[in-house]
Amino acid sequence: MFSFKSRLINATLAATAVIPLATAGTFTFAASAQAAALTGEFQFQGGFTANPSATSLITLSKDKLNFTPQPITPIGITANTGSFGAFNTGNIGNIISFASDIADNPFMDFGNLNIPGVILPGENTTSITDGFNTFSLESADYSIAQSGANVAIDVQLWGFFTSATGEKSKGAGNLTFQVNNQTVTQVNSTLASGGSISNLSFSGGAFATVPEPTTLLGLSAIGIIMGVSRRRKTQVSS
């Protein structure tokens, strides 16, 4: 009996010694994950390509949202906080289908140009096309509302940001534009008949957050419990 109790006590003490170390490692992991992931918020607006001369614009059809010029549609990044303070420009892709939640992903690719949102002749655009520091869409939808004599269109965006080192953070945002001197009925009629509304300037904003540290700790707790259980089995069998 005494031998069994001794083994049980030793196993318990050993398991207790493991927990602080594992927990400390978990806190370190949580802190490093938050530090490496993209966090913060930003606003954006259509940019400009100098050669050939083209302003970044939107074309809306019933189920699609297309951006021009292609293959790169620059956007200027402003009011950027957190990780996004490192960027002044992005490249935005198309929403191919609102109904099926299909988009050109990554939907945004962040980087830097000499002038925010402006591609000068011969300028290196690698940073906004390299697939690092991106926002990918998981779903999107839009709503149409009358705003005075114009129609306001609001596009809701949900997805995730991926940092250059591969960490992911939750993200969401909105993209807005307007159709002048139209009614909601007129716009809906155009879209329903298979038509589109083009040459629209746009702006928007988005933000990124990482999972709460408690979530990361909760996931890691499973690993701690499994490790303690294995250790107890080893002690008892010995």
Coordinates of N, CA and C in Angstrom, one line a residue:
M1 N 0.8 -1.2 0.0 CA 0.0 0.0 0.0 C 0.9 1.2 0.0
F2 N 1.9 1.2 0.9 CA 2.8 2.4 1.0 C 3.5 2.7 -0.3
S3 N 3.9 1.6 -1.0 CA 4.6 1.7 -2.3 C 3.7 2.3 -3.3
F4 N 2.5 1.9 -3.4 CA 1.5 2.5 -4.3 C 1.3 3.9 -4.1
K5 N 1.1 4.3 -2.8 CA 0.9 5.7 -2.4 C 2.1 6.5 -2.8
S6 N 3.3 6.0 -2.6 CA 4.5 6.8 -2.9 C 4.5 7.1 -4.4
R7 N 4.2 6.0 -5.2 CA 4.2 6.2 -6.6 C 3.2 7.2 -7.1
L8 N 2.0 7.2 -6.4 CA 1.0 8.1 -6.8 C 1.4 9.5 -6.4
I9 N 2.0 9.7 -5.2 CA 2.4 11.0 -4.8 C 3.5 11.6 -5.8
N10 N 4.4 10.7 -6.1 CA 5.5 11.1 -7.0 C 5.0 11.5 -8.3
A11 N 4.0 10.7 -8.8 CA 3.5 11.0 -10.2 C 2.7 12.4 -10.1
T12 N 2.0 12.6 -9.0 CA 1.2 13.8 -8.9 C 2.2 15.0 -8.8
L13 N 3.3 14.9 -8.0 CA 4.2 16.0 -8.0 C 4.9 16.3 -9.3
A14 N 5.2 15.2 -10.0 CA 5.8 15.4 -11.3 C 4.9 16.0 -12.3
A15 N 3.6 15.6 -12.2 CA 2.6 16.3 -13.1 C 2.5 17.7 -12.8
T16 N 2.5 18.0 -11.5 CA 2.3 19.4 -11.1 C 3.5 20.3 -11.5
A17 N 4.7 19.7 -11.6 CA 5.9 20.4 -12.0 C 5.8 20.7 -13.5
V18 N 5.1 19.8 -14.3 CA 5.0 20.0 -15.7 C 4.1 21.2 -16.0
I19 N 3.0 21.4 -15.3 CA 2.0 22.4 -15.6 C 2.5 23.8 -15.7
P20 N 3.3 24.3 -14.7 CA 3.8 25.7 -14.9 C 4.7 25.9 -16.1
L21 N 5.5 24.9 -16.4 CA 6.4 25.0 -17.6 C 5.5 25.1 -18.9
A22 N 4.6 24.2 -18.9 CA 3.7 24.1 -20.1 C 2.9 25.4 -20.3
T23 N 2.4 25.9 -19.1 CA 1.6 27.1 -19.1 C 2.5 28.3 -19.6
A24 N 3.7 28.4 -19.1 CA 4.6 29.5 -19.4 C 4.8 29.4 -20.9
G25 N 5.0 28.2 -21.5 CA 5.2 28.1 -22.9 C 4.0 28.6 -23.7
T26 N 2.8 28.3 -23.1 CA 1.6 28.7 -23.8 C 1.5 30.2 -23.8
F27 N 1.8 30.9 -22.7 CA 1.7 32.4 -22.7 C 2.7 32.9 -23.7
T28 N 3.9 32.3 -23.8 CA 4.9 32.8 -24.8 C 4.4 32.6 -26.2
F29 N 3.7 31.5 -26.5 CA 3.2 31.2 -27.8 C 2.1 32.3 -28.1
A30 N 1.2 32.5 -27.2 CA 0.1 33.5 -27.4 C 0.7 34.8 -27.7
A31 N 1.7 35.3 -27.0 CA 2.3 36.6 -27.2 C 2.9 36.7 -28.5
S32 N 3.7 35.6 -28.9 CA 4.4 35.7 -30.2 C 3.4 35.6 -31.4
A33 N 2.3 34.9 -31.2 CA 1.3 34.8 -32.3 C 0.7 36.2 -32.5
Q34 N 0.3 36.9 -31.4 CA -0.3 38.2 -31.5 C 0.7 39.2 -32.1
A35 N 2.0 39.0 -31.8 CA 3.0 40.0 -32.3 C 3.2 39.8 -33.8
A36 N 3.1 38.6 -34.3 CA 3.4 38.3 -35.7 C 2.2 38.5 -36.6
A37 N 1.0 38.3 -36.1 CA -0.2 38.4 -36.9 C -0.5 39.9 -37.2
L38 N -1.2 40.1 -38.4 CA -1.6 41.5 -38.7 C -2.8 41.9 -37.8
T39 N -2.6 43.1 -37.2 CA -3.7 43.6 -36.4 C -3.8 45.1 -36.6
G40 N -5.0 45.7 -36.2 CA -5.2 47.1 -36.5 C -6.3 47.3 -37.5
E41 N -6.3 48.5 -38.0 CA -7.3 48.9 -39.0 C -6.7 49.9 -40.0
F42 N -7.5 50.1 -41.1 CA -7.1 51.0 -42.1 C -8.3 51.4 -43.0
Q43 N -8.1 52.5 -43.7 CA -9.1 52.9 -44.7 C -8.4 52.9 -46.1
F44 N -9.2 52.8 -47.1 CA -8.6 52.8 -48.4 C -9.5 53.5 -49.5
Q45 N -8.9 53.9 -50.6 CA -9.6 54.4 -51.7 C -8.9 54.1 -53.0
G46 N -9.6 54.2 -54.1 CA -9.1 53.9 -55.4 C -7.8 54.6 -55.7
G47 N -6.9 54.0 -56.3 CA -5.6 54.6 -56.7 C -5.5 55.0 -58.1
F48 N -4.3 55.0 -58.7 CA -4.1 55.5 -60.0 C -2.9 54.8 -60.6
T49 N -3.0 54.5 -61.9 CA -1.9 53.9 -62.7 C -1.5 54.9 -63.7
A50 N -0.2 55.3 -63.7 CA 0.2 56.4 -64.6 C 0.4 56.0 -66.1
N51 N 0.8 54.7 -66.3 CA 1.1 54.4 -67.7 C 0.7 52.9 -68.0
P52 N -0.4 52.7 -68.7 CA -1.3 53.8 -69.3 C -2.1 54.4 -68.2
S53 N -2.5 55.7 -68.4 CA -3.3 56.4 -67.4 C -4.6 55.8 -67.1
A54 N -4.8 55.4 -65.9 CA -6.1 54.8 -65.5 C -6.3 54.9 -64.0
T55 N -7.5 55.3 -63.6 CA -8.0 55.4 -62.3 C -8.6 54.1 -61.8
S56 N -8.4 53.7 -60.6 CA -9.0 52.5 -60.1 C -10.5 52.7 -59.9
L57 N -11.3 51.9 -60.6 CA -12.7 52.0 -60.6 C -13.4 50.7 -60.5
I58 N -14.7 50.7 -60.2 CA -15.5 49.5 -60.0 C -16.6 49.4 -61.1
T59 N -16.9 48.2 -61.4 CA -18.1 47.8 -62.3 C -18.9 46.8 -61.5
L60 N -20.2 47.2 -61.2 CA -21.1 46.3 -60.5 C -22.1 45.7 -61.4
S61 N -22.2 44.3 -61.4 CA -23.3 43.6 -62.0 C -24.1 42.9 -60.9
K62 N -25.1 42.2 -61.2 CA -26.0 41.6 -60.2 C -25.2 40.7 -59.2
D63 N -24.3 39.9 -59.8 CA -23.6 38.9 -58.9 C -22.1 39.1 -58.9
K64 N -21.6 40.2 -59.5 CA -20.1 40.4 -59.6 C -19.7 41.8 -59.2
L65 N -18.5 41.9 -58.8 CA -17.8 43.2 -58.6 C -16.4 43.2 -59.2
N66 N -16.2 43.9 -60.3 CA -15.0 43.9 -61.0 C -14.2 45.2 -60.8
F67 N -12.9 45.2 -60.7 CA -12.1 46.3 -60.5 C -11.2 46.5 -61.7
T68 N -11.0 47.8 -62.1 CA -10.1 48.1 -63.2 C -9.1 49.2 -62.7
P69 N -7.9 49.3 -63.3 CA -7.4 48.5 -64.4 C -6.9 47.1 -63.9
Q70 N -6.6 46.2 -64.8 CA -6.1 44.9 -64.6 C -4.7 44.8 -65.3
P71 N -3.8 44.0 -64.8 CA -4.0 43.0 -63.7 C -3.8 43.6 -62.3
I72 N -3.4 44.8 -62.2 CA -3.2 45.4 -60.9 C -4.1 46.6 -60.7
T73 N -4.9 46.6 -59.7 CA -5.8 47.7 -59.3 C -5.3 48.3 -58.0
P74 N -4.5 49.4 -58.1 CA -3.9 49.9 -56.8 C -4.9 50.6 -56.0
I75 N -4.8 50.5 -54.7 CA -5.6 51.3 -53.7 C -4.6 52.0 -52.7
G76 N -5.0 53.2 -52.3 CA -4.2 53.9 -51.4 C -4.6 53.6 -50.0
I77 N -3.7 53.3 -49.0 CA -4.0 53.0 -47.7 C -3.8 54.2 -46.8
T78 N -4.8 54.6 -46.0 CA -4.7 55.7 -45.1 C -5.3 55.4 -43.7
A79 N -5.1 56.3 -42.8 CA -5.6 56.1 -41.4 C -5.3 54.7 -40.9
N80 N -4.1 54.2 -41.2 CA -3.7 52.9 -40.8 C -3.1 52.8 -39.5
T81 N -3.5 51.8 -38.7 CA -3.0 51.6 -37.3 C -2.4 50.2 -37.2
G82 N -1.7 50.0 -36.1 CA -1.2 48.7 -35.8 C -0.2 48.2 -36.9
S83 N -0.3 46.9 -37.3 CA 0.5 46.4 -38.3 C 0.4 47.1 -39.6
F84 N -0.8 47.6 -39.9 CA -1.0 48.2 -41.2 C -0.3 49.5 -41.4
G85 N 0.3 50.0 -40.3 CA 1.1 51.2 -40.4 C 2.3 51.1 -41.3
A86 N 2.7 49.8 -41.6 CA 3.9 49.5 -42.4 C 3.5 49.6 -43.9
F87 N 2.3 49.8 -44.3 CA 1.9 49.8 -45.7 C 1.2 51.1 -46.1
N88 N 1.5 51.5 -47.4 CA 0.8 52.6 -47.9 C -0.1 52.3 -49.1
T89 N 0.0 51.1 -49.6 CA -0.6 50.8 -50.9 C -1.1 49.3 -50.9
G90 N -2.1 49.0 -51.6 CA -2.6 47.6 -51.8 C -3.0 47.4 -53.2
N91 N -3.2 46.1 -53.5 CA -3.7 45.7 -54.8 C -5.0 44.9 -54.5
I92 N -6.1 45.3 -55.1 CA -7.4 44.7 -54.8 C -7.9 43.9 -56.0
G93 N -8.5 42.7 -55.7 CA -9.0 41.8 -56.7 C -10.5 41.9 -56.9
N94 N -11.0 41.0 -57.7 CA -12.4 41.0 -58.1 C -13.2 40.0 -57.2
I95 N -14.5 40.4 -57.0 CA -15.5 39.5 -56.4 C -16.2 38.8 -57.6
I96 N -15.9 37.6 -57.8 CA -16.4 36.9 -59.0 C -17.9 36.5 -58.8
S97 N -18.3 36.2 -57.6 CA -19.7 35.8 -57.4 C -20.1 36.1 -55.9
F98 N -21.0 36.9 -55.7 CA -21.6 37.2 -54.4 C -22.3 35.9 -53.9
A99 N -23.1 35.3 -54.8 CA -24.0 34.2 -54.5 C -23.2 33.0 -54.0
S100 N -22.0 32.7 -54.6 CA -21.2 31.6 -54.3 C -20.0 31.9 -53.4
D101 N -19.9 33.2 -53.0 CA -18.8 33.6 -52.2 C -17.4 33.2 -52.8
I102 N -17.3 33.6 -54.1 CA -16.0 33.4 -54.8 C -15.4 34.7 -55.2
A103 N -14.1 34.8 -54.9 CA -13.3 36.0 -55.1 C -11.9 35.7 -55.6
D104 N -11.3 36.7 -56.2 CA -9.9 36.6 -56.5 C -9.1 36.7 -55.1
N105 N -8.6 35.6 -54.7 CA -7.9 35.6 -53.4 C -6.4 35.3 -53.6
P106 N -5.6 36.1 -52.9 CA -6.0 37.1 -51.9 C -6.7 38.3 -52.5
F107 N -7.7 38.7 -51.8 CA -8.5 39.9 -52.3 C -7.7 41.2 -52.2
M108 N -6.9 41.3 -51.2 CA -6.0 42.5 -51.1 C -4.6 42.0 -50.8
D109 N -3.6 42.7 -51.4 CA -2.2 42.4 -51.1 C -1.6 43.7 -50.8
F110 N -1.0 43.8 -49.6 CA -0.5 45.0 -49.1 C 1.0 45.2 -49.3
G111 N 1.4 46.4 -49.6 CA 2.9 46.7 -49.7 C 3.1 48.2 -49.7
N112 N 4.1 48.6 -50.5 CA 4.4 50.1 -50.5 C 4.9 50.5 -51.9
L113 N 4.5 51.7 -52.3 CA 4.9 52.4 -53.5 C 5.5 53.8 -53.1
N114 N 6.2 54.4 -54.0 CA 6.8 55.7 -53.7 C 5.7 56.7 -53.4
I115 N 4.6 56.7 -54.1 CA 3.4 57.5 -53.8 C 2.3 56.6 -53.4
P116 N 1.6 56.8 -52.3 CA 0.6 55.8 -51.9 C -0.5 55.7 -52.9
G117 N -0.8 54.4 -53.3 CA -1.8 54.2 -54.3 C -1.6 54.5 -55.7
V118 N -0.4 55.0 -56.0 CA -0.1 55.4 -57.4 C 1.1 54.6 -58.0
I119 N 0.8 54.0 -59.1 CA 1.9 53.2 -59.8 C 2.5 54.1 -60.9
L120 N 3.7 54.5 -60.6 CA 4.4 55.4 -61.6 C 5.0 54.5 -62.7
P121 N 5.3 55.1 -63.9 CA 5.9 54.4 -65.0 C 7.2 53.7 -64.6
G122 N 7.3 52.4 -64.8 CA 8.4 51.6 -64.5 C 8.6 51.2 -63.0
E123 N 7.7 51.5 -62.2 CA 7.8 51.3 -60.8 C 7.7 49.8 -60.4
N124 N 8.5 49.4 -59.5 CA 8.5 48.0 -59.0 C 7.2 47.8 -58.2
T125 N 6.3 46.9 -58.6 CA 5.1 46.6 -57.9 C 5.1 45.3 -57.2
T126 N 6.3 44.7 -57.0 CA 6.4 43.4 -56.4 C 5.7 43.3 -55.0
S127 N 5.9 44.3 -54.2 CA 5.4 44.3 -52.8 C 3.8 44.1 -52.8
I128 N 3.1 44.6 -53.8 CA 1.7 44.5 -53.8 C 1.1 43.4 -54.7
T129 N 2.0 42.5 -55.1 CA 1.6 41.3 -55.9 C 2.3 40.1 -55.5
D130 N 3.1 40.1 -54.4 CA 3.9 38.9 -54.0 C 3.1 37.9 -53.1
G131 N 1.9 38.2 -52.7 CA 1.1 37.2 -51.9 C 1.5 37.2 -50.5
F132 N 2.3 38.2 -50.0 CA 2.6 38.3 -48.6 C 1.8 39.5 -48.0
N133 N 1.4 39.4 -46.7 CA 0.6 40.4 -46.1 C -0.7 40.6 -46.9
T134 N -1.7 39.8 -46.7 CA -2.8 39.7 -47.5 C -4.2 39.7 -46.7
F135 N -5.2 40.0 -47.5 CA -6.6 39.8 -46.9 C -7.4 38.9 -47.9
S136 N -7.8 37.8 -47.4 CA -8.6 36.8 -48.3 C -10.1 36.8 -47.9
L137 N -11.0 36.8 -48.8 CA -12.4 36.8 -48.5 C -12.9 35.4 -48.3
E138 N -13.8 35.3 -47.3 CA -14.5 34.1 -47.1 C -16.0 34.2 -47.5
S139 N -16.5 35.5 -47.4 CA -17.9 35.8 -47.8 C -18.0 37.3 -48.1
A140 N -19.0 37.6 -48.9 CA -19.2 39.0 -49.2 C -20.7 39.2 -49.7
D141 N -21.2 40.4 -49.4 CA -22.6 40.7 -49.8 C -22.7 42.2 -50.0
Y142 N -23.8 42.6 -50.6 CA -24.0 44.1 -50.8 C -25.4 44.5 -50.6
S143 N -25.6 45.7 -50.2 CA -26.9 46.3 -50.0 C -27.0 47.6 -50.8
I144 N -28.2 47.9 -51.2 CA -28.5 49.2 -51.9 C -29.5 50.0 -51.2
A145 N -29.2 51.3 -51.1 CA -30.1 52.2 -50.3 C -30.2 53.6 -51.0
Q146 N -31.3 54.2 -50.9 CA -31.4 55.5 -51.4 C -30.7 56.5 -50.5
S147 N -30.0 57.4 -51.0 CA -29.3 58.5 -50.2 C -29.5 59.8 -51.0
G148 N -30.6 60.5 -50.6 CA -30.9 61.7 -51.3 C -31.2 61.4 -52.7
A149 N -30.6 62.1 -53.7 CA -30.8 61.9 -55.1 C -30.0 60.8 -55.7
N150 N -29.1 60.2 -54.8 CA -28.2 59.2 -55.3 C -28.5 57.8 -54.7
V151 N -27.9 56.8 -55.2 CA -28.0 55.4 -54.6 C -26.7 55.0 -54.0
A152 N -26.7 54.7 -52.7 CA -25.5 54.2 -52.0 C -25.4 52.7 -52.0
I153 N -24.3 52.2 -52.3 CA -24.1 50.7 -52.4 C -23.0 50.4 -51.4
D154 N -23.3 49.5 -50.5 CA -22.4 49.1 -49.4 C -22.1 47.6 -49.6
V155 N -20.8 47.3 -49.7 CA -20.3 45.9 -49.8 C -19.7 45.5 -48.5
Q156 N -20.3 44.4 -47.9 CA -19.7 43.8 -46.7 C -18.7 42.7 -46.9
L157 N -17.6 42.8 -46.3 CA -16.5 41.9 -46.5 C -16.2 41.1 -45.2
W158 N -16.0 39.8 -45.3 CA -15.6 39.0 -44.2 C -14.5 38.0 -44.7
G159 N -13.5 37.9 -43.8 CA -12.4 37.0 -44.2 C -11.3 36.9 -43.2
F160 N -10.1 36.7 -43.6 CA -8.9 36.7 -42.7 C -7.7 37.3 -43.4
F161 N -6.9 37.9 -42.5 CA -5.6 38.4 -42.9 C -4.5 37.4 -42.7
T162 N -3.5 37.4 -43.5 CA -2.4 36.5 -43.4 C -1.1 37.4 -43.4
S163 N -0.3 37.3 -42.4 CA 1.0 38.0 -42.3 C 2.0 37.4 -43.2
A164 N 3.1 38.1 -43.4 CA 4.2 37.6 -44.2 C 4.8 36.3 -43.7
T165 N 4.7 36.1 -42.4 CA 5.2 34.9 -41.7 C 4.1 33.8 -41.6
G166 N 2.9 34.0 -42.1 CA 1.9 33.0 -42.2 C 0.9 33.0 -41.1
E167 N 1.0 33.9 -40.1 CA 0.0 33.9 -39.0 C -1.3 34.5 -39.6
K168 N -2.4 34.0 -39.1 CA -3.7 34.5 -39.6 C -4.5 35.2 -38.5
S169 N -5.3 36.2 -38.9 CA -6.1 37.0 -38.0 C -7.4 37.2 -38.6
K170 N -8.5 37.3 -37.8 CA -9.8 37.5 -38.3 C -9.9 38.9 -38.9
G171 N -10.7 39.0 -40.0 CA -10.9 40.3 -40.6 C -12.2 40.6 -41.1
A172 N -12.6 41.9 -41.2 CA -13.9 42.3 -41.8 C -13.7 43.7 -42.3
G173 N -14.7 44.1 -43.1 CA -14.6 45.5 -43.6 C -15.8 45.8 -44.5
N174 N -15.8 47.0 -45.0 CA -16.8 47.5 -45.9 C -16.2 48.3 -47.1
L175 N -16.9 48.2 -48.2 CA -16.4 48.9 -49.4 C -17.7 49.7 -49.9
T176 N -17.6 51.0 -50.2 CA -18.8 51.8 -50.5 C -18.5 52.5 -51.8
F177 N -19.6 52.8 -52.5 CA -19.6 53.6 -53.7 C -21.0 54.1 -54.0
Q178 N -21.2 55.0 -54.9 CA -22.5 55.5 -55.1 C -22.8 55.7 -56.6
V179 N -24.1 55.6 -57.0 CA -24.6 55.9 -58.3 C -25.3 57.2 -58.3
N180 N -24.9 58.2 -59.0 CA -25.5 59.5 -59.0 C -26.8 59.6 -59.8
N181 N -27.7 60.4 -59.3 CA -29.0 60.7 -60.0 C -29.7 59.5 -60.4
Q182 N -29.8 58.5 -59.5 CA -30.6 57.3 -59.8 C -31.4 56.9 -58.5
T183 N -32.4 56.1 -58.7 CA -33.2 55.6 -57.6 C -32.8 54.1 -57.4
V184 N -33.2 53.6 -56.3 CA -33.0 52.1 -56.0 C -33.7 51.3 -57.0
T185 N -34.9 51.7 -57.4 CA -35.7 50.9 -58.4 C -34.9 50.9 -59.7
Q186 N -34.4 52.0 -60.1 CA -33.6 52.0 -61.4 C -32.4 51.2 -61.4
V187 N -31.7 51.2 -60.3 CA -30.4 50.4 -60.2 C -30.8 48.9 -60.1
N188 N -31.8 48.6 -59.3 CA -32.2 47.1 -59.3 C -32.7 46.6 -60.6
S189 N -33.3 47.5 -61.4 CA -33.8 47.1 -62.7 C -32.7 46.9 -63.6
T190 N -31.7 47.7 -63.6 CA -30.5 47.5 -64.4 C -29.8 46.2 -64.1
L191 N -29.6 46.0 -62.9 CA -28.9 44.7 -62.5 C -29.7 43.5 -62.8
A192 N -31.0 43.5 -62.5 CA -31.9 42.4 -62.7 C -31.9 42.0 -64.2
S193 N -31.8 43.0 -65.1 CA -31.9 42.7 -66.5 C -30.6 42.3 -67.1
G194 N -29.6 42.1 -66.3 CA -28.3 41.6 -66.8 C -27.3 42.7 -67.1
G195 N -27.7 43.9 -66.8 CA -26.8 45.1 -67.1 C -25.8 45.3 -65.9
S196 N -25.0 46.3 -66.1 CA -24.0 46.6 -65.1 C -23.9 48.2 -64.9
I197 N -23.3 48.6 -63.8 CA -23.1 50.0 -63.6 C -21.5 50.1 -63.4
S198 N -20.9 51.0 -64.3 CA -19.5 51.0 -64.3 C -18.9 52.4 -64.0
N199 N -17.6 52.5 -64.0 CA -16.8 53.7 -63.8 C -17.2 54.4 -62.5
L200 N -17.3 53.6 -61.4 CA -17.6 54.1 -60.1 C -16.3 54.2 -59.2
S201 N -16.1 55.3 -58.6 CA -15.0 55.4 -57.7 C -15.5 54.8 -56.3
F202 N -14.5 54.4 -55.5 CA -14.9 53.7 -54.3 C -13.9 54.0 -53.1
S203 N -14.4 53.7 -52.0 CA -13.5 53.8 -50.8 C -14.0 52.7 -49.8
G204 N -13.3 52.6 -48.7 CA -13.7 51.6 -47.7 C -12.8 51.6 -46.5
G205 N -13.0 50.6 -45.7 CA -12.2 50.4 -44.5 C -12.3 48.9 -44.0
A206 N -11.3 48.5 -43.2 CA -11.3 47.1 -42.7 C -10.4 47.1 -41.5
F207 N -10.6 46.0 -40.7 CA -9.8 45.8 -39.5 C -9.4 44.3 -39.3
A208 N -8.4 44.1 -38.5 CA -8.0 42.7 -38.2 C -7.8 42.5 -36.7
T209 N -8.3 41.4 -36.2 CA -8.1 41.0 -34.8 C -7.5 39.6 -34.8
V210 N -6.8 39.3 -33.7 CA -6.3 37.9 -33.5 C -7.1 37.2 -32.5
P211 N -7.1 35.9 -32.4 CA -7.9 35.2 -31.3 C -7.5 35.7 -30.0
E212 N -8.4 35.7 -29.0 CA -8.1 36.1 -27.6 C -7.1 35.1 -27.0
P213 N -6.2 35.6 -26.2 CA -5.2 34.7 -25.5 C -5.9 33.5 -24.8
T214 N -7.1 33.7 -24.2 CA -7.8 32.7 -23.5 C -8.1 31.5 -24.5
T215 N -8.4 31.9 -25.7 CA -8.7 30.8 -26.7 C -7.5 30.0 -27.0
L216 N -6.4 30.7 -27.2 CA -5.1 30.0 -27.4 C -4.8 29.1 -26.2
L217 N -5.0 29.6 -25.0 CA -4.7 28.9 -23.8 C -5.6 27.6 -23.7
G218 N -6.9 27.8 -24.1 CA -7.8 26.7 -24.0 C -7.4 25.6 -24.9
L219 N -6.9 25.9 -26.1 CA -6.5 24.9 -27.1 C -5.2 24.2 -26.5
S220 N -4.3 25.0 -26.0 CA -3.1 24.4 -25.5 C -3.3 23.6 -24.2
A221 N -4.4 23.8 -23.5 CA -4.7 23.1 -22.2 C -4.9 21.6 -22.5
I222 N -5.5 21.3 -23.7 CA -5.7 19.9 -24.1 C -4.4 19.2 -24.2
G223 N -3.4 19.9 -24.8 CA -2.1 19.3 -24.9 C -1.4 19.1 -23.5
I224 N -1.6 20.0 -22.6 CA -1.1 19.9 -21.3 C -1.7 18.7 -20.5
I225 N -3.0 18.5 -20.6 CA -3.7 17.4 -20.0 C -3.2 16.1 -20.5
M226 N -3.1 16.0 -21.8 CA -2.6 14.8 -22.5 C -1.2 14.4 -22.0
G227 N -0.3 15.5 -21.9 CA 1.0 15.3 -21.5 C 1.1 14.8 -20.0
V228 N 0.3 15.4 -19.2 CA 0.2 14.9 -17.8 C -0.3 13.5 -17.7
S229 N -1.3 13.2 -18.5 CA -1.8 11.8 -18.4 C -0.8 10.8 -18.8
R230 N 0.0 11.1 -19.9 CA 1.0 10.2 -20.3 C 2.1 10.0 -19.3
R231 N 2.4 11.1 -18.6 CA 3.4 11.1 -17.6 C 3.0 10.2 -16.4
R232 N 1.7 10.3 -16.0 CA 1.2 9.5 -14.9 C 1.3 8.0 -15.3
K233 N 0.9 7.7 -16.5 CA 0.9 6.3 -16.9 C 2.4 5.7 -16.8
T234 N 3.3 6.6 -17.2 CA 4.7 6.1 -17.2 C 5.2 5.9 -15.8
Q235 N 4.8 6.8 -14.9 CA 5.2 6.7 -13.5 C 4.6 5.4 -12.8
V236 N 3.3 5.2 -13.1 CA 2.6 4.0 -12.5 C 3.2 2.7 -13.0
S237 N 3.5 2.6 -14.4 CA 4.0 1.4 -14.9 C 5.4 1.1 -14.5
S238 N 6.2 2.2 -14.1 CA 7.5 2.0 -13.6 C 7.6 1.5 -12.2

